[in-house]
Amino acid sequence: ADSRLFQRIVDEYNANPVQSQSLLALALRSAQPLVANDVANDLRVPNRVALTREGTYALALLPILVDKRVAGALILRAREKGMFDEDELRLLLDVVANLAFALDLMDKRERIDYLAYYDALTGLANRALFLERLAQYMRSATSGGHGLAVFLVDLERFKNINDSLGRAAGDALLKLVAEWLTRNAGDANLVAR
């Protein structure tokens, strides 16, 4: 089949996801599997003439949900009507559930890896990454025969800000300081919390 037709369907959805009436839009917005086992006669398929001309007589649109949001969709087409019966759909939904589980696991793994080296509040390198980088800079300074300077910035009476204005104000101040330091250091890799 000509992939341009399917690309047009995706482009039409992306141009206006809220107003799109394609089967793709309905599946993505509802986060529910949609099956058209007779594309030629399914009124939910606005481009059914073009699809059947290309040899698509059945469609299955299966949203992939990760953390209760649509992360993607598995879209299958068949050259014969009625292809996606109850048994077939059950198997396909198992595949989609496995994909969703894998994507969720990958997302959590990335988050854990991020938190292992970065401060969740400021996005700066944390103590562990700071110490790794410092060791690298020290080795580089030693082998290159040049000096190395380390600056420590301490926000005096920071506890007073948290106590008097609340933790949200203290967090906001830390973010502002992190942004300022990053901007003025010239390289975010030189700043850590």
Short mmCIF file of C-alpha atoms in Angstrom, two decimals:
data_model
loop_
_atom_site.label_atom_id
_atom_site.label_comp_id
_atom_site.label_asym_id
_atom_site.label_seq_id
_atom_site.Cartn_x
_atom_site.Cartn_y
_atom_site.Cartn_z
CA ALA A 1 0.00 0.00 0.00
CA ASP A 2 1.03 3.59 -0.61
CA SER A 3 2.25 4.95 2.72
CA ARG A 4 1.38 8.51 1.64
CA LEU A 5 -2.29 7.86 2.37
CA PHE A 6 -1.53 6.85 5.95
CA GLN A 7 0.83 9.81 6.30
CA ARG A 8 -2.01 12.13 5.21
CA ILE A 9 -4.24 10.61 7.91
CA VAL A 10 -1.57 11.24 10.53
CA ASP A 11 -0.91 14.76 9.20
CA GLU A 12 -4.65 15.55 9.27
CA TYR A 13 -4.82 14.43 12.88
CA ASN A 14 -1.69 16.37 13.88
CA ALA A 15 -3.00 19.54 12.21
CA ASN A 16 -6.03 19.61 14.52
CA PRO A 17 -6.22 16.73 17.02
CA VAL A 18 -9.23 18.19 18.82
CA GLN A 19 -11.42 18.55 15.72
CA SER A 20 -10.20 15.57 13.71
CA GLN A 21 -12.91 12.98 13.11
CA SER A 22 -10.71 10.20 11.76
CA LEU A 23 -10.74 6.79 13.39
CA LEU A 24 -7.20 7.52 14.51
CA ALA A 25 -8.38 10.66 16.32
CA LEU A 26 -11.26 8.81 17.96
CA ALA A 27 -8.95 6.05 19.20
CA LEU A 28 -6.33 8.46 20.52
CA ARG A 29 -8.81 10.79 22.21
CA SER A 30 -10.85 8.00 23.78
CA ALA A 31 -7.76 5.93 24.67
CA GLN A 32 -9.85 2.91 23.67
CA PRO A 33 -9.18 0.31 20.98
CA LEU A 34 -11.22 0.85 17.84
CA VAL A 35 -11.80 -1.76 15.17
CA ALA A 36 -13.31 -1.25 11.76
CA ASN A 37 -13.80 -4.74 10.34
CA ASP A 38 -15.56 -3.42 7.24
CA VAL A 39 -13.78 -0.19 6.28
CA ALA A 40 -15.83 0.24 3.09
CA ASN A 41 -19.08 0.53 5.06
CA ASP A 42 -17.89 2.01 8.37
CA LEU A 43 -19.12 5.60 8.61
CA ARG A 44 -16.48 6.36 11.27
CA VAL A 45 -13.83 6.11 8.55
CA PRO A 46 -13.99 9.39 6.60
CA ASN A 47 -11.44 8.27 3.97
CA ARG A 48 -12.85 4.77 3.45
CA VAL A 49 -12.92 5.02 -0.35
CA ALA A 50 -9.22 5.81 -0.54
CA LEU A 51 -8.37 3.13 2.01
CA THR A 52 -10.29 0.37 0.24
CA ARG A 53 -8.80 1.45 -3.09
CA GLU A 54 -5.39 0.86 -1.46
CA GLY A 55 -6.48 -2.60 -0.24
CA THR A 56 -7.36 -1.83 3.38
CA TYR A 57 -10.60 -3.59 4.30
CA ALA A 58 -10.17 -3.80 8.08
CA LEU A 59 -8.39 -1.59 10.61
CA ALA A 60 -7.45 -2.00 14.25
CA LEU A 61 -6.29 1.07 16.15
CA LEU A 62 -4.93 0.14 19.55
CA PRO A 63 -3.77 3.00 21.82
CA ILE A 64 -0.76 2.27 24.01
CA LEU A 65 -1.36 3.69 27.49
CA VAL A 66 1.56 4.51 29.75
CA ASP A 67 0.73 5.97 33.14
CA LYS A 68 -2.88 6.58 32.06
CA ARG A 69 -1.92 8.65 29.00
CA VAL A 70 -1.73 7.69 25.35
CA ALA A 71 1.94 7.24 24.49
CA GLY A 72 1.36 5.87 21.00
CA ALA A 73 -0.79 3.49 19.04
CA LEU A 74 -0.43 0.20 17.27
CA ILE A 75 -2.30 0.48 13.97
CA LEU A 76 -2.90 -2.61 11.90
CA ARG A 77 -4.57 -2.95 8.54
CA ALA A 78 -5.85 -6.04 6.83
CA ARG A 79 -6.60 -6.87 3.20
CA GLU A 80 -9.75 -8.76 4.15
CA LYS A 81 -12.91 -7.80 6.02
CA GLY A 82 -13.56 -9.19 9.48
CA MET A 83 -9.91 -9.89 10.19
CA PHE A 84 -9.95 -8.62 13.76
CA ASP A 85 -12.30 -11.03 15.50
CA GLU A 86 -12.59 -11.39 19.28
CA ASP A 87 -9.71 -13.88 19.63
CA GLU A 88 -7.41 -11.86 17.38
CA LEU A 89 -8.25 -8.67 19.25
CA ARG A 90 -7.56 -10.32 22.62
CA LEU A 91 -4.09 -11.34 21.41
CA LEU A 92 -3.41 -7.89 20.00
CA LEU A 93 -4.49 -6.24 23.25
CA ASP A 94 -2.03 -8.49 25.08
CA VAL A 95 0.72 -7.29 22.72
CA VAL A 96 -0.29 -3.67 23.37
CA ALA A 97 -0.30 -4.28 27.14
CA ASN A 98 3.22 -5.73 26.88
CA LEU A 99 4.37 -2.72 24.85
CA ALA A 100 2.84 -0.36 27.42
CA PHE A 101 4.57 -2.24 30.25
CA ALA A 102 7.92 -2.07 28.45
CA LEU A 103 7.55 1.66 27.72
CA ASP A 104 6.56 2.35 31.32
CA LEU A 105 9.54 0.37 32.57
CA MET A 106 11.88 2.23 30.22
CA ASP A 107 10.44 5.57 31.36
CA LYS A 108 10.91 4.67 35.02
CA ARG A 109 14.42 3.40 34.34
CA GLU A 110 15.33 6.69 32.66
CA ARG A 111 13.89 8.59 35.63
CA ILE A 112 15.88 6.48 38.09
CA ASP A 113 19.05 6.97 36.05
CA TYR A 114 18.39 10.73 35.96
CA LEU A 115 17.79 10.95 39.72
CA ALA A 116 20.96 8.96 40.37
CA TYR A 117 22.99 11.85 38.95
CA TYR A 118 20.80 14.97 38.95
CA ASP A 119 18.97 16.99 41.55
CA ALA A 120 15.22 16.70 40.96
CA LEU A 121 14.50 20.29 42.02
CA THR A 122 17.15 22.26 40.13
CA GLY A 123 18.19 19.86 37.39
CA LEU A 124 21.82 20.41 38.37
CA ALA A 125 24.29 17.57 38.84
CA ASN A 126 23.90 16.04 42.30
CA ARG A 127 26.64 15.17 44.78
CA ALA A 128 27.45 11.82 43.14
CA LEU A 129 27.90 13.34 39.67
CA PHE A 130 29.74 16.34 41.14
CA LEU A 131 32.28 14.03 42.78
CA GLU A 132 32.74 12.04 39.54
CA ARG A 133 33.27 15.23 37.54
CA LEU A 134 35.57 16.68 40.18
CA ALA A 135 37.73 13.55 40.03
CA GLN A 136 37.91 13.88 36.23
CA TYR A 137 38.86 17.57 36.45
CA MET A 138 41.50 16.77 39.08
CA ARG A 139 43.02 14.05 36.87
CA SER A 140 42.97 16.44 33.91
CA ALA A 141 44.63 19.20 35.96
CA THR A 142 47.28 16.81 37.24
CA SER A 143 48.09 15.35 33.83
CA GLY A 144 47.94 18.76 32.14
CA GLY A 145 50.03 20.46 34.78
CA HIS A 146 47.51 23.22 35.49
CA GLY A 147 45.54 24.34 38.49
CA LEU A 148 41.94 23.70 39.40
CA ALA A 149 39.57 25.88 41.41
CA VAL A 150 36.39 24.77 43.13
CA PHE A 151 33.87 27.33 44.38
CA LEU A 152 31.33 26.66 47.06
CA VAL A 153 28.25 28.89 47.14
CA ASP A 154 26.34 28.88 50.41
CA LEU A 155 23.04 30.70 50.80
CA GLU A 156 23.34 32.24 54.23
CA ARG A 157 20.30 32.02 56.47
CA PHE A 158 18.55 29.83 53.90
CA LYS A 159 16.80 28.01 56.74
CA ASN A 160 15.22 31.33 57.74
CA ILE A 161 13.71 31.64 54.24
CA ASN A 162 12.22 28.15 54.46
CA ASP A 163 10.95 28.79 58.00
CA SER A 164 9.46 32.23 57.40
CA LEU A 165 8.26 32.06 53.78
CA GLY A 166 7.75 28.32 53.40
CA ARG A 167 9.46 25.53 51.55
CA ALA A 168 7.94 26.55 48.19
CA ALA A 169 9.67 29.94 48.45
CA GLY A 170 12.95 28.24 49.39
CA ASP A 171 12.62 25.88 46.40
CA ALA A 172 11.91 28.83 44.11
CA LEU A 173 15.03 30.60 45.38
CA LEU A 174 17.16 27.48 44.83
CA LYS A 175 15.87 27.23 41.25
CA LEU A 176 16.67 30.89 40.58
CA VAL A 177 20.18 30.52 42.01
CA ALA A 178 20.72 27.36 39.94
CA GLU A 179 19.60 29.15 36.77
CA TRP A 180 21.82 32.14 37.54
CA LEU A 181 24.86 29.97 38.27
CA THR A 182 24.32 27.87 35.15
CA ARG A 183 23.92 30.96 32.97
CA ASN A 184 27.03 32.63 34.42
CA ALA A 185 29.26 29.56 34.60
CA GLY A 186 29.04 29.21 30.83
CA ASP A 187 28.68 25.44 31.07
CA ALA A 188 25.98 23.62 33.05
CA ASN A 189 28.47 20.76 33.57
CA LEU A 190 30.46 23.04 35.87
CA VAL A 191 27.63 23.52 38.36
CA ALA A 192 26.24 21.06 40.90
CA ARG A 193 24.01 21.03 43.95
#
